[in-house]
Amino acid sequence: VGSVGRGTMATPKPTTCKEAIKKFETAKGVKAAEEVKVLLYAQVPPIEKMDAALQTLTACEHLSLSTNNIEKIQPLTGLENLKILSLGKNLIKKLDNLDGVAETLEELWISYNLVEKLKGVQQLTKLRVLYASNNRIEDFDELNKLTELSKLEELLLVGNPIYTEAEEPNAEGSDYRLMVLKRVPQLMKLDGIPVTSEEREKAETFEPAPEE
């Protein structure tokens, strides 16, 4: 009896970015286009699509769209000052359409998504911080796309298959840490733990033991 009528309830329409921006402006009493930090996270109902309304945020340096239901990164044309992009806890599979912020973005927060491949991140030449925990990265060679990012200092990979399947991944000098550092030697911090000079040196010549 308790289920009668449930099927007739209309699913609420997702919040659009335009609506979320309007809510942000009303709550803060500001004009979003003039704000350096724009927070559009955890909308109810969630945002499902990044749309052209985001292009109006021309002064924005920190944009948060985390904790929504976004499946795809849409072009970020017009966000010429963006330094921090927070997209954690969404449904994103690919790092597409980042070319619009390639010359300014310093931090990409993409944890708790469905990312398997890092293609697209290599164009972010100013990137210092990449938070990519709890995704689906299972191949160490994906990290080769980070090798040329000379400013990259901090990387978070906790909760990915390459981390969860490793033995003692947080131990200093662990195979996992050396495998990462062999590909991304410029890191200062990996998974919240500072990289030692000994680890960096070992990683240069490290070869994992063949699987039995």
JSON list of C-alpha atoms in Angstrom, two decimals:
[
{"chain": "A", "resi": 1, "resn": "VAL", "atom": "CA", "xyz": [0.00, 0.00, 0.00]},
{"chain": "A", "resi": 2, "resn": "GLY", "atom": "CA", "xyz": [2.86, 2.34, 0.86]},
{"chain": "A", "resi": 3, "resn": "SER", "atom": "CA", "xyz": [4.09, 2.48, -2.73]},
{"chain": "A", "resi": 4, "resn": "VAL", "atom": "CA", "xyz": [0.79, 3.72, -4.25]},
{"chain": "A", "resi": 5, "resn": "GLY", "atom": "CA", "xyz": [1.22, 7.01, -6.05]},
{"chain": "A", "resi": 6, "resn": "ARG", "atom": "CA", "xyz": [5.00, 7.08, -5.92]},
{"chain": "A", "resi": 7, "resn": "GLY", "atom": "CA", "xyz": [5.33, 6.50, -9.64]},
{"chain": "A", "resi": 8, "resn": "THR", "atom": "CA", "xyz": [3.33, 9.63, -10.44]},
{"chain": "A", "resi": 9, "resn": "MET", "atom": "CA", "xyz": [5.73, 12.04, -8.72]},
{"chain": "A", "resi": 10, "resn": "ALA", "atom": "CA", "xyz": [7.54, 14.20, -11.25]},
{"chain": "A", "resi": 11, "resn": "THR", "atom": "CA", "xyz": [11.33, 14.10, -11.12]},
{"chain": "A", "resi": 12, "resn": "PRO", "atom": "CA", "xyz": [12.55, 17.61, -10.31]},
{"chain": "A", "resi": 13, "resn": "LYS", "atom": "CA", "xyz": [14.39, 19.31, -13.15]},
{"chain": "A", "resi": 14, "resn": "PRO", "atom": "CA", "xyz": [18.13, 19.68, -12.62]},
{"chain": "A", "resi": 15, "resn": "THR", "atom": "CA", "xyz": [19.37, 23.09, -11.54]},
{"chain": "A", "resi": 16, "resn": "THR", "atom": "CA", "xyz": [20.94, 25.00, -14.44]},
{"chain": "A", "resi": 17, "resn": "CYS", "atom": "CA", "xyz": [24.20, 26.88, -13.98]},
{"chain": "A", "resi": 18, "resn": "LYS", "atom": "CA", "xyz": [22.28, 30.10, -14.67]},
{"chain": "A", "resi": 19, "resn": "GLU", "atom": "CA", "xyz": [19.88, 29.32, -11.81]},
{"chain": "A", "resi": 20, "resn": "ALA", "atom": "CA", "xyz": [22.75, 28.35, -9.50]},
{"chain": "A", "resi": 21, "resn": "ILE", "atom": "CA", "xyz": [24.56, 31.61, -10.26]},
{"chain": "A", "resi": 22, "resn": "LYS", "atom": "CA", "xyz": [21.36, 33.56, -9.52]},
{"chain": "A", "resi": 23, "resn": "LYS", "atom": "CA", "xyz": [21.00, 31.72, -6.18]},
{"chain": "A", "resi": 24, "resn": "PHE", "atom": "CA", "xyz": [24.63, 32.50, -5.34]},
{"chain": "A", "resi": 25, "resn": "GLU", "atom": "CA", "xyz": [24.11, 36.20, -6.15]},
{"chain": "A", "resi": 26, "resn": "THR", "atom": "CA", "xyz": [20.94, 36.40, -4.05]},
{"chain": "A", "resi": 27, "resn": "ALA", "atom": "CA", "xyz": [22.47, 34.59, -1.07]},
{"chain": "A", "resi": 28, "resn": "LYS", "atom": "CA", "xyz": [25.65, 36.69, -1.08]},
{"chain": "A", "resi": 29, "resn": "GLY", "atom": "CA", "xyz": [24.22, 39.98, -2.33]},
{"chain": "A", "resi": 30, "resn": "VAL", "atom": "CA", "xyz": [26.85, 40.19, -5.07]},
{"chain": "A", "resi": 31, "resn": "LYS", "atom": "CA", "xyz": [27.26, 40.18, -8.85]},
{"chain": "A", "resi": 32, "resn": "ALA", "atom": "CA", "xyz": [28.78, 36.83, -9.80]},
{"chain": "A", "resi": 33, "resn": "ALA", "atom": "CA", "xyz": [30.59, 38.30, -12.82]},
{"chain": "A", "resi": 34, "resn": "GLU", "atom": "CA", "xyz": [32.63, 40.46, -10.42]},
{"chain": "A", "resi": 35, "resn": "GLU", "atom": "CA", "xyz": [33.38, 37.74, -7.85]},
{"chain": "A", "resi": 36, "resn": "VAL", "atom": "CA", "xyz": [36.79, 36.10, -7.53]},
{"chain": "A", "resi": 37, "resn": "LYS", "atom": "CA", "xyz": [35.34, 33.00, -5.80]},
{"chain": "A", "resi": 38, "resn": "VAL", "atom": "CA", "xyz": [32.07, 31.52, -7.08]},
{"chain": "A", "resi": 39, "resn": "LEU", "atom": "CA", "xyz": [30.58, 28.57, -5.18]},
{"chain": "A", "resi": 40, "resn": "LEU", "atom": "CA", "xyz": [27.95, 26.53, -7.04]},
{"chain": "A", "resi": 41, "resn": "TYR", "atom": "CA", "xyz": [28.47, 23.26, -5.18]},
{"chain": "A", "resi": 42, "resn": "ALA", "atom": "CA", "xyz": [25.81, 20.86, -3.83]},
{"chain": "A", "resi": 43, "resn": "GLN", "atom": "CA", "xyz": [22.85, 22.32, -5.68]},
{"chain": "A", "resi": 44, "resn": "VAL", "atom": "CA", "xyz": [19.36, 20.92, -4.99]},
{"chain": "A", "resi": 45, "resn": "PRO", "atom": "CA", "xyz": [18.37, 19.51, -7.41]},
{"chain": "A", "resi": 46, "resn": "PRO", "atom": "CA", "xyz": [21.95, 18.93, -8.63]},
{"chain": "A", "resi": 47, "resn": "ILE", "atom": "CA", "xyz": [23.46, 20.57, -11.71]},
{"chain": "A", "resi": 48, "resn": "GLU", "atom": "CA", "xyz": [23.78, 18.01, -14.51]},
{"chain": "A", "resi": 49, "resn": "LYS", "atom": "CA", "xyz": [25.36, 20.15, -17.22]},
{"chain": "A", "resi": 50, "resn": "MET", "atom": "CA", "xyz": [27.96, 22.89, -17.32]},
{"chain": "A", "resi": 51, "resn": "ASP", "atom": "CA", "xyz": [26.50, 25.52, -19.64]},
{"chain": "A", "resi": 52, "resn": "ALA", "atom": "CA", "xyz": [27.30, 28.86, -21.26]},
{"chain": "A", "resi": 53, "resn": "ALA", "atom": "CA", "xyz": [26.22, 30.80, -18.17]},
{"chain": "A", "resi": 54, "resn": "LEU", "atom": "CA", "xyz": [29.62, 29.95, -16.66]},
{"chain": "A", "resi": 55, "resn": "GLN", "atom": "CA", "xyz": [31.29, 32.04, -19.35]},
{"chain": "A", "resi": 56, "resn": "THR", "atom": "CA", "xyz": [29.93, 35.18, -17.67]},
{"chain": "A", "resi": 57, "resn": "LEU", "atom": "CA", "xyz": [32.20, 34.60, -14.64]},
{"chain": "A", "resi": 58, "resn": "THR", "atom": "CA", "xyz": [35.03, 36.63, -16.12]},
{"chain": "A", "resi": 59, "resn": "ALA", "atom": "CA", "xyz": [36.59, 37.69, -12.78]},
{"chain": "A", "resi": 60, "resn": "CYS", "atom": "CA", "xyz": [36.42, 34.21, -11.26]},
{"chain": "A", "resi": 61, "resn": "GLU", "atom": "CA", "xyz": [39.66, 32.69, -9.97]},
{"chain": "A", "resi": 62, "resn": "HIS", "atom": "CA", "xyz": [38.09, 29.85, -7.93]},
{"chain": "A", "resi": 63, "resn": "LEU", "atom": "CA", "xyz": [35.03, 28.05, -9.29]},
{"chain": "A", "resi": 64, "resn": "SER", "atom": "CA", "xyz": [33.40, 25.25, -7.31]},
{"chain": "A", "resi": 65, "resn": "LEU", "atom": "CA", "xyz": [30.90, 22.92, -8.99]},
{"chain": "A", "resi": 66, "resn": "SER", "atom": "CA", "xyz": [31.52, 19.98, -6.68]},
{"chain": "A", "resi": 67, "resn": "THR", "atom": "CA", "xyz": [28.84, 17.61, -5.34]},
{"chain": "A", "resi": 68, "resn": "ASN", "atom": "CA", "xyz": [26.53, 17.78, -8.34]},
{"chain": "A", "resi": 69, "resn": "ASN", "atom": "CA", "xyz": [25.69, 15.28, -11.13]},
{"chain": "A", "resi": 70, "resn": "ILE", "atom": "CA", "xyz": [27.88, 16.72, -13.90]},
{"chain": "A", "resi": 71, "resn": "GLU", "atom": "CA", "xyz": [28.88, 14.09, -16.46]},
{"chain": "A", "resi": 72, "resn": "LYS", "atom": "CA", "xyz": [31.04, 16.15, -18.80]},
{"chain": "A", "resi": 73, "resn": "ILE", "atom": "CA", "xyz": [33.35, 19.13, -18.60]},
{"chain": "A", "resi": 74, "resn": "GLN", "atom": "CA", "xyz": [32.10, 21.74, -21.07]},
{"chain": "A", "resi": 75, "resn": "PRO", "atom": "CA", "xyz": [34.29, 24.46, -22.64]},
{"chain": "A", "resi": 76, "resn": "LEU", "atom": "CA", "xyz": [35.33, 27.13, -20.14]},
{"chain": "A", "resi": 77, "resn": "THR", "atom": "CA", "xyz": [35.82, 29.95, -22.62]},
{"chain": "A", "resi": 78, "resn": "GLY", "atom": "CA", "xyz": [35.77, 33.38, -21.01]},
{"chain": "A", "resi": 79, "resn": "LEU", "atom": "CA", "xyz": [37.10, 32.29, -17.62]},
{"chain": "A", "resi": 80, "resn": "GLU", "atom": "CA", "xyz": [40.42, 33.94, -18.34]},
{"chain": "A", "resi": 81, "resn": "ASN", "atom": "CA", "xyz": [41.39, 34.32, -14.68]},
{"chain": "A", "resi": 82, "resn": "LEU", "atom": "CA", "xyz": [40.50, 30.85, -13.43]},
{"chain": "A", "resi": 83, "resn": "LYS", "atom": "CA", "xyz": [43.14, 29.34, -11.13]},
{"chain": "A", "resi": 84, "resn": "ILE", "atom": "CA", "xyz": [41.18, 26.73, -9.13]},
{"chain": "A", "resi": 85, "resn": "LEU", "atom": "CA", "xyz": [38.51, 24.48, -10.63]},
{"chain": "A", "resi": 86, "resn": "SER", "atom": "CA", "xyz": [36.68, 22.23, -8.17]},
{"chain": "A", "resi": 87, "resn": "LEU", "atom": "CA", "xyz": [34.67, 19.39, -9.76]},
{"chain": "A", "resi": 88, "resn": "GLY", "atom": "CA", "xyz": [34.88, 16.76, -7.02]},
{"chain": "A", "resi": 89, "resn": "LYS", "atom": "CA", "xyz": [31.97, 14.36, -6.37]},
{"chain": "A", "resi": 90, "resn": "ASN", "atom": "CA", "xyz": [30.41, 14.41, -9.82]},
{"chain": "A", "resi": 91, "resn": "LEU", "atom": "CA", "xyz": [30.05, 11.80, -12.59]},
{"chain": "A", "resi": 92, "resn": "ILE", "atom": "CA", "xyz": [32.89, 12.95, -14.86]},
{"chain": "A", "resi": 93, "resn": "LYS", "atom": "CA", "xyz": [34.68, 10.33, -16.96]},
{"chain": "A", "resi": 94, "resn": "LYS", "atom": "CA", "xyz": [37.04, 12.43, -19.09]},
{"chain": "A", "resi": 95, "resn": "LEU", "atom": "CA", "xyz": [39.12, 15.57, -18.67]},
{"chain": "A", "resi": 96, "resn": "ASP", "atom": "CA", "xyz": [37.78, 17.21, -21.82]},
{"chain": "A", "resi": 97, "resn": "ASN", "atom": "CA", "xyz": [37.57, 20.86, -22.85]},
{"chain": "A", "resi": 98, "resn": "LEU", "atom": "CA", "xyz": [40.21, 22.26, -20.52]},
{"chain": "A", "resi": 99, "resn": "ASP", "atom": "CA", "xyz": [41.98, 24.21, -23.27]},
{"chain": "A", "resi": 100, "resn": "GLY", "atom": "CA", "xyz": [40.07, 27.41, -22.40]},
{"chain": "A", "resi": 101, "resn": "VAL", "atom": "CA", "xyz": [41.80, 27.53, -19.00]},
{"chain": "A", "resi": 102, "resn": "ALA", "atom": "CA", "xyz": [45.07, 25.84, -20.02]},
{"chain": "A", "resi": 103, "resn": "GLU", "atom": "CA", "xyz": [47.19, 28.96, -19.46]},
{"chain": "A", "resi": 104, "resn": "THR", "atom": "CA", "xyz": [45.80, 29.98, -16.06]},
{"chain": "A", "resi": 105, "resn": "LEU", "atom": "CA", "xyz": [44.62, 26.90, -14.14]},
{"chain": "A", "resi": 106, "resn": "GLU", "atom": "CA", "xyz": [46.84, 26.08, -11.14]},
{"chain": "A", "resi": 107, "resn": "GLU", "atom": "CA", "xyz": [44.67, 23.61, -9.23]},
{"chain": "A", "resi": 108, "resn": "LEU", "atom": "CA", "xyz": [42.27, 20.95, -10.52]},
{"chain": "A", "resi": 109, "resn": "TRP", "atom": "CA", "xyz": [40.15, 19.16, -7.92]},
{"chain": "A", "resi": 110, "resn": "ILE", "atom": "CA", "xyz": [38.56, 16.13, -9.58]},
{"chain": "A", "resi": 111, "resn": "SER", "atom": "CA", "xyz": [38.33, 13.58, -6.73]},
{"chain": "A", "resi": 112, "resn": "TYR", "atom": "CA", "xyz": [35.36, 11.20, -6.44]},
{"chain": "A", "resi": 113, "resn": "ASN", "atom": "CA", "xyz": [34.53, 10.96, -10.14]},
{"chain": "A", "resi": 114, "resn": "LEU", "atom": "CA", "xyz": [34.77, 8.19, -12.77]},
{"chain": "A", "resi": 115, "resn": "VAL", "atom": "CA", "xyz": [38.03, 9.24, -14.45]},
{"chain": "A", "resi": 116, "resn": "GLU", "atom": "CA", "xyz": [40.14, 6.42, -15.94]},
{"chain": "A", "resi": 117, "resn": "LYS", "atom": "CA", "xyz": [42.38, 8.40, -18.29]},
{"chain": "A", "resi": 118, "resn": "LEU", "atom": "CA", "xyz": [44.26, 11.66, -17.73]},
{"chain": "A", "resi": 119, "resn": "LYS", "atom": "CA", "xyz": [44.24, 12.74, -21.38]},
{"chain": "A", "resi": 120, "resn": "GLY", "atom": "CA", "xyz": [43.66, 16.50, -21.52]},
{"chain": "A", "resi": 121, "resn": "VAL", "atom": "CA", "xyz": [45.51, 17.40, -18.33]},
{"chain": "A", "resi": 122, "resn": "GLN", "atom": "CA", "xyz": [48.88, 17.69, -20.07]},
{"chain": "A", "resi": 123, "resn": "GLN", "atom": "CA", "xyz": [47.91, 21.06, -21.58]},
{"chain": "A", "resi": 124, "resn": "LEU", "atom": "CA", "xyz": [47.54, 22.67, -18.13]},
{"chain": "A", "resi": 125, "resn": "THR", "atom": "CA", "xyz": [51.05, 24.08, -18.11]},
{"chain": "A", "resi": 126, "resn": "LYS", "atom": "CA", "xyz": [50.61, 26.12, -14.89]},
{"chain": "A", "resi": 127, "resn": "LEU", "atom": "CA", "xyz": [49.11, 23.23, -12.88]},
{"chain": "A", "resi": 128, "resn": "ARG", "atom": "CA", "xyz": [50.53, 22.96, -9.35]},
{"chain": "A", "resi": 129, "resn": "VAL", "atom": "CA", "xyz": [47.93, 20.76, -7.64]},
{"chain": "A", "resi": 130, "resn": "LEU", "atom": "CA", "xyz": [45.94, 17.79, -8.96]},
{"chain": "A", "resi": 131, "resn": "TYR", "atom": "CA", "xyz": [43.51, 16.15, -6.57]},
{"chain": "A", "resi": 132, "resn": "ALA", "atom": "CA", "xyz": [42.33, 13.00, -8.35]},
{"chain": "A", "resi": 133, "resn": "SER", "atom": "CA", "xyz": [41.55, 10.61, -5.50]},
{"chain": "A", "resi": 134, "resn": "ASN", "atom": "CA", "xyz": [38.80, 7.99, -5.66]},
{"chain": "A", "resi": 135, "resn": "ASN", "atom": "CA", "xyz": [38.63, 7.70, -9.43]},
{"chain": "A", "resi": 136, "resn": "ARG", "atom": "CA", "xyz": [39.30, 4.71, -11.70]},
{"chain": "A", "resi": 137, "resn": "ILE", "atom": "CA", "xyz": [42.94, 5.21, -12.70]},
{"chain": "A", "resi": 138, "resn": "GLU", "atom": "CA", "xyz": [44.44, 1.72, -12.93]},
{"chain": "A", "resi": 139, "resn": "ASP", "atom": "CA", "xyz": [47.44, 2.17, -15.24]},
{"chain": "A", "resi": 140, "resn": "PHE", "atom": "CA", "xyz": [50.62, 3.87, -13.98]},
{"chain": "A", "resi": 141, "resn": "ASP", "atom": "CA", "xyz": [51.39, 4.92, -17.55]},
{"chain": "A", "resi": 142, "resn": "GLU", "atom": "CA", "xyz": [48.48, 7.38, -17.38]},
{"chain": "A", "resi": 143, "resn": "LEU", "atom": "CA", "xyz": [50.78, 9.40, -15.13]},
{"chain": "A", "resi": 144, "resn": "ASN", "atom": "CA", "xyz": [53.13, 9.94, -18.08]},
{"chain": "A", "resi": 145, "resn": "LYS", "atom": "CA", "xyz": [50.71, 12.71, -19.08]},
{"chain": "A", "resi": 146, "resn": "LEU", "atom": "CA", "xyz": [51.87, 14.62, -15.99]},
{"chain": "A", "resi": 147, "resn": "THR", "atom": "CA", "xyz": [55.60, 14.30, -16.68]},
{"chain": "A", "resi": 148, "resn": "GLU", "atom": "CA", "xyz": [55.89, 17.57, -18.62]},
{"chain": "A", "resi": 149, "resn": "LEU", "atom": "CA", "xyz": [53.91, 19.62, -16.09]},
{"chain": "A", "resi": 150, "resn": "SER", "atom": "CA", "xyz": [56.99, 21.20, -14.56]},
{"chain": "A", "resi": 151, "resn": "LYS", "atom": "CA", "xyz": [55.08, 23.21, -11.93]},
{"chain": "A", "resi": 152, "resn": "LEU", "atom": "CA", "xyz": [53.13, 20.22, -10.56]},
{"chain": "A", "resi": 153, "resn": "GLU", "atom": "CA", "xyz": [53.95, 19.92, -6.84]},
{"chain": "A", "resi": 154, "resn": "GLU", "atom": "CA", "xyz": [51.08, 18.00, -5.28]},
{"chain": "A", "resi": 155, "resn": "LEU", "atom": "CA", "xyz": [49.23, 14.90, -6.49]},
{"chain": "A", "resi": 156, "resn": "LEU", "atom": "CA", "xyz": [46.49, 12.95, -4.74]},
{"chain": "A", "resi": 157, "resn": "LEU", "atom": "CA", "xyz": [45.69, 9.44, -6.03]},
{"chain": "A", "resi": 158, "resn": "VAL", "atom": "CA", "xyz": [44.31, 7.72, -2.91]},
{"chain": "A", "resi": 159, "resn": "GLY", "atom": "CA", "xyz": [41.39, 5.40, -3.68]},
{"chain": "A", "resi": 160, "resn": "ASN", "atom": "CA", "xyz": [42.31, 4.71, -7.33]},
{"chain": "A", "resi": 161, "resn": "PRO", "atom": "CA", "xyz": [43.05, 1.09, -8.33]},
{"chain": "A", "resi": 162, "resn": "ILE", "atom": "CA", "xyz": [46.78, 1.89, -8.69]},
{"chain": "A", "resi": 163, "resn": "TYR", "atom": "CA", "xyz": [46.72, 2.91, -5.01]},
{"chain": "A", "resi": 164, "resn": "THR", "atom": "CA", "xyz": [44.30, 0.42, -3.49]},
{"chain": "A", "resi": 165, "resn": "GLU", "atom": "CA", "xyz": [45.96, -2.57, -5.18]},
{"chain": "A", "resi": 166, "resn": "ALA", "atom": "CA", "xyz": [49.45, -1.55, -4.00]},
{"chain": "A", "resi": 167, "resn": "GLU", "atom": "CA", "xyz": [51.18, -2.90, -0.90]},
{"chain": "A", "resi": 168, "resn": "GLU", "atom": "CA", "xyz": [51.66, -0.25, 1.79]},
{"chain": "A", "resi": 169, "resn": "PRO", "atom": "CA", "xyz": [51.27, 2.64, -0.67]},
{"chain": "A", "resi": 170, "resn": "ASN", "atom": "CA", "xyz": [51.93, 5.27, 2.01]},
{"chain": "A", "resi": 171, "resn": "ALA", "atom": "CA", "xyz": [55.22, 3.77, 3.21]},
{"chain": "A", "resi": 172, "resn": "GLU", "atom": "CA", "xyz": [58.27, 5.84, 2.33]},
{"chain": "A", "resi": 173, "resn": "GLY", "atom": "CA", "xyz": [60.03, 4.28, -0.66]},
{"chain": "A", "resi": 174, "resn": "SER", "atom": "CA", "xyz": [57.15, 1.89, -1.41]},
{"chain": "A", "resi": 175, "resn": "ASP", "atom": "CA", "xyz": [56.97, 0.43, -4.91]},
{"chain": "A", "resi": 176, "resn": "TYR", "atom": "CA", "xyz": [53.81, 2.46, -5.50]},
{"chain": "A", "resi": 177, "resn": "ARG", "atom": "CA", "xyz": [55.43, 5.78, -4.55]},
{"chain": "A", "resi": 178, "resn": "LEU", "atom": "CA", "xyz": [58.52, 5.03, -6.63]},
{"chain": "A", "resi": 179, "resn": "MET", "atom": "CA", "xyz": [56.36, 4.05, -9.63]},
{"chain": "A", "resi": 180, "resn": "VAL", "atom": "CA", "xyz": [54.56, 7.40, -9.41]},
{"chain": "A", "resi": 181, "resn": "LEU", "atom": "CA", "xyz": [57.74, 9.43, -8.83]},
{"chain": "A", "resi": 182, "resn": "LYS", "atom": "CA", "xyz": [59.53, 7.72, -11.72]},
{"chain": "A", "resi": 183, "resn": "ARG", "atom": "CA", "xyz": [56.89, 9.30, -13.99]},
{"chain": "A", "resi": 184, "resn": "VAL", "atom": "CA", "xyz": [56.29, 12.53, -12.05]},
{"chain": "A", "resi": 185, "resn": "PRO", "atom": "CA", "xyz": [59.67, 13.31, -10.40]},
{"chain": "A", "resi": 186, "resn": "GLN", "atom": "CA", "xyz": [58.85, 16.99, -9.83]},
{"chain": "A", "resi": 187, "resn": "LEU", "atom": "CA", "xyz": [56.31, 16.25, -7.06]},
{"chain": "A", "resi": 188, "resn": "MET", "atom": "CA", "xyz": [56.87, 17.71, -3.59]},
{"chain": "A", "resi": 189, "resn": "LYS", "atom": "CA", "xyz": [53.93, 15.89, -2.03]},
{"chain": "A", "resi": 190, "resn": "LEU", "atom": "CA", "xyz": [52.19, 12.64, -2.99]},
{"chain": "A", "resi": 191, "resn": "ASP", "atom": "CA", "xyz": [48.95, 11.57, -1.29]},
{"chain": "A", "resi": 192, "resn": "GLY", "atom": "CA", "xyz": [49.48, 14.15, 1.43]},
{"chain": "A", "resi": 193, "resn": "ILE", "atom": "CA", "xyz": [52.97, 12.87, 2.30]},
{"chain": "A", "resi": 194, "resn": "PRO", "atom": "CA", "xyz": [56.09, 14.93, 1.47]},
{"chain": "A", "resi": 195, "resn": "VAL", "atom": "CA", "xyz": [58.44, 13.36, -1.10]},
{"chain": "A", "resi": 196, "resn": "THR", "atom": "CA", "xyz": [61.96, 12.76, 0.23]},
{"chain": "A", "resi": 197, "resn": "SER", "atom": "CA", "xyz": [65.11, 13.33, -1.80]},
{"chain": "A", "resi": 198, "resn": "GLU", "atom": "CA", "xyz": [65.97, 9.64, -1.24]},
{"chain": "A", "resi": 199, "resn": "GLU", "atom": "CA", "xyz": [62.68, 8.57, -2.83]},
{"chain": "A", "resi": 200, "resn": "ARG", "atom": "CA", "xyz": [63.21, 10.86, -5.78]},
{"chain": "A", "resi": 201, "resn": "GLU", "atom": "CA", "xyz": [66.71, 9.47, -6.31]},
{"chain": "A", "resi": 202, "resn": "LYS", "atom": "CA", "xyz": [65.58, 5.83, -6.02]},
{"chain": "A", "resi": 203, "resn": "ALA", "atom": "CA", "xyz": [62.69, 6.44, -8.40]},
{"chain": "A", "resi": 204, "resn": "GLU", "atom": "CA", "xyz": [65.03, 7.47, -11.23]},
{"chain": "A", "resi": 205, "resn": "THR", "atom": "CA", "xyz": [66.32, 3.93, -11.67]},
{"chain": "A", "resi": 206, "resn": "PHE", "atom": "CA", "xyz": [63.45, 1.98, -10.09]},
{"chain": "A", "resi": 207, "resn": "GLU", "atom": "CA", "xyz": [62.16, -1.10, -11.89]},
{"chain": "A", "resi": 208, "resn": "PRO", "atom": "CA", "xyz": [59.33, -3.07, -10.24]},
{"chain": "A", "resi": 209, "resn": "ALA", "atom": "CA", "xyz": [59.89, -6.77, -9.63]},
{"chain": "A", "resi": 210, "resn": "PRO", "atom": "CA", "xyz": [58.24, -8.87, -12.36]},
{"chain": "A", "resi": 211, "resn": "GLU", "atom": "CA", "xyz": [54.92, -10.39, -11.38]},
{"chain": "A", "resi": 212, "resn": "GLU", "atom": "CA", "xyz": [55.10, -14.09, -10.69]}
]
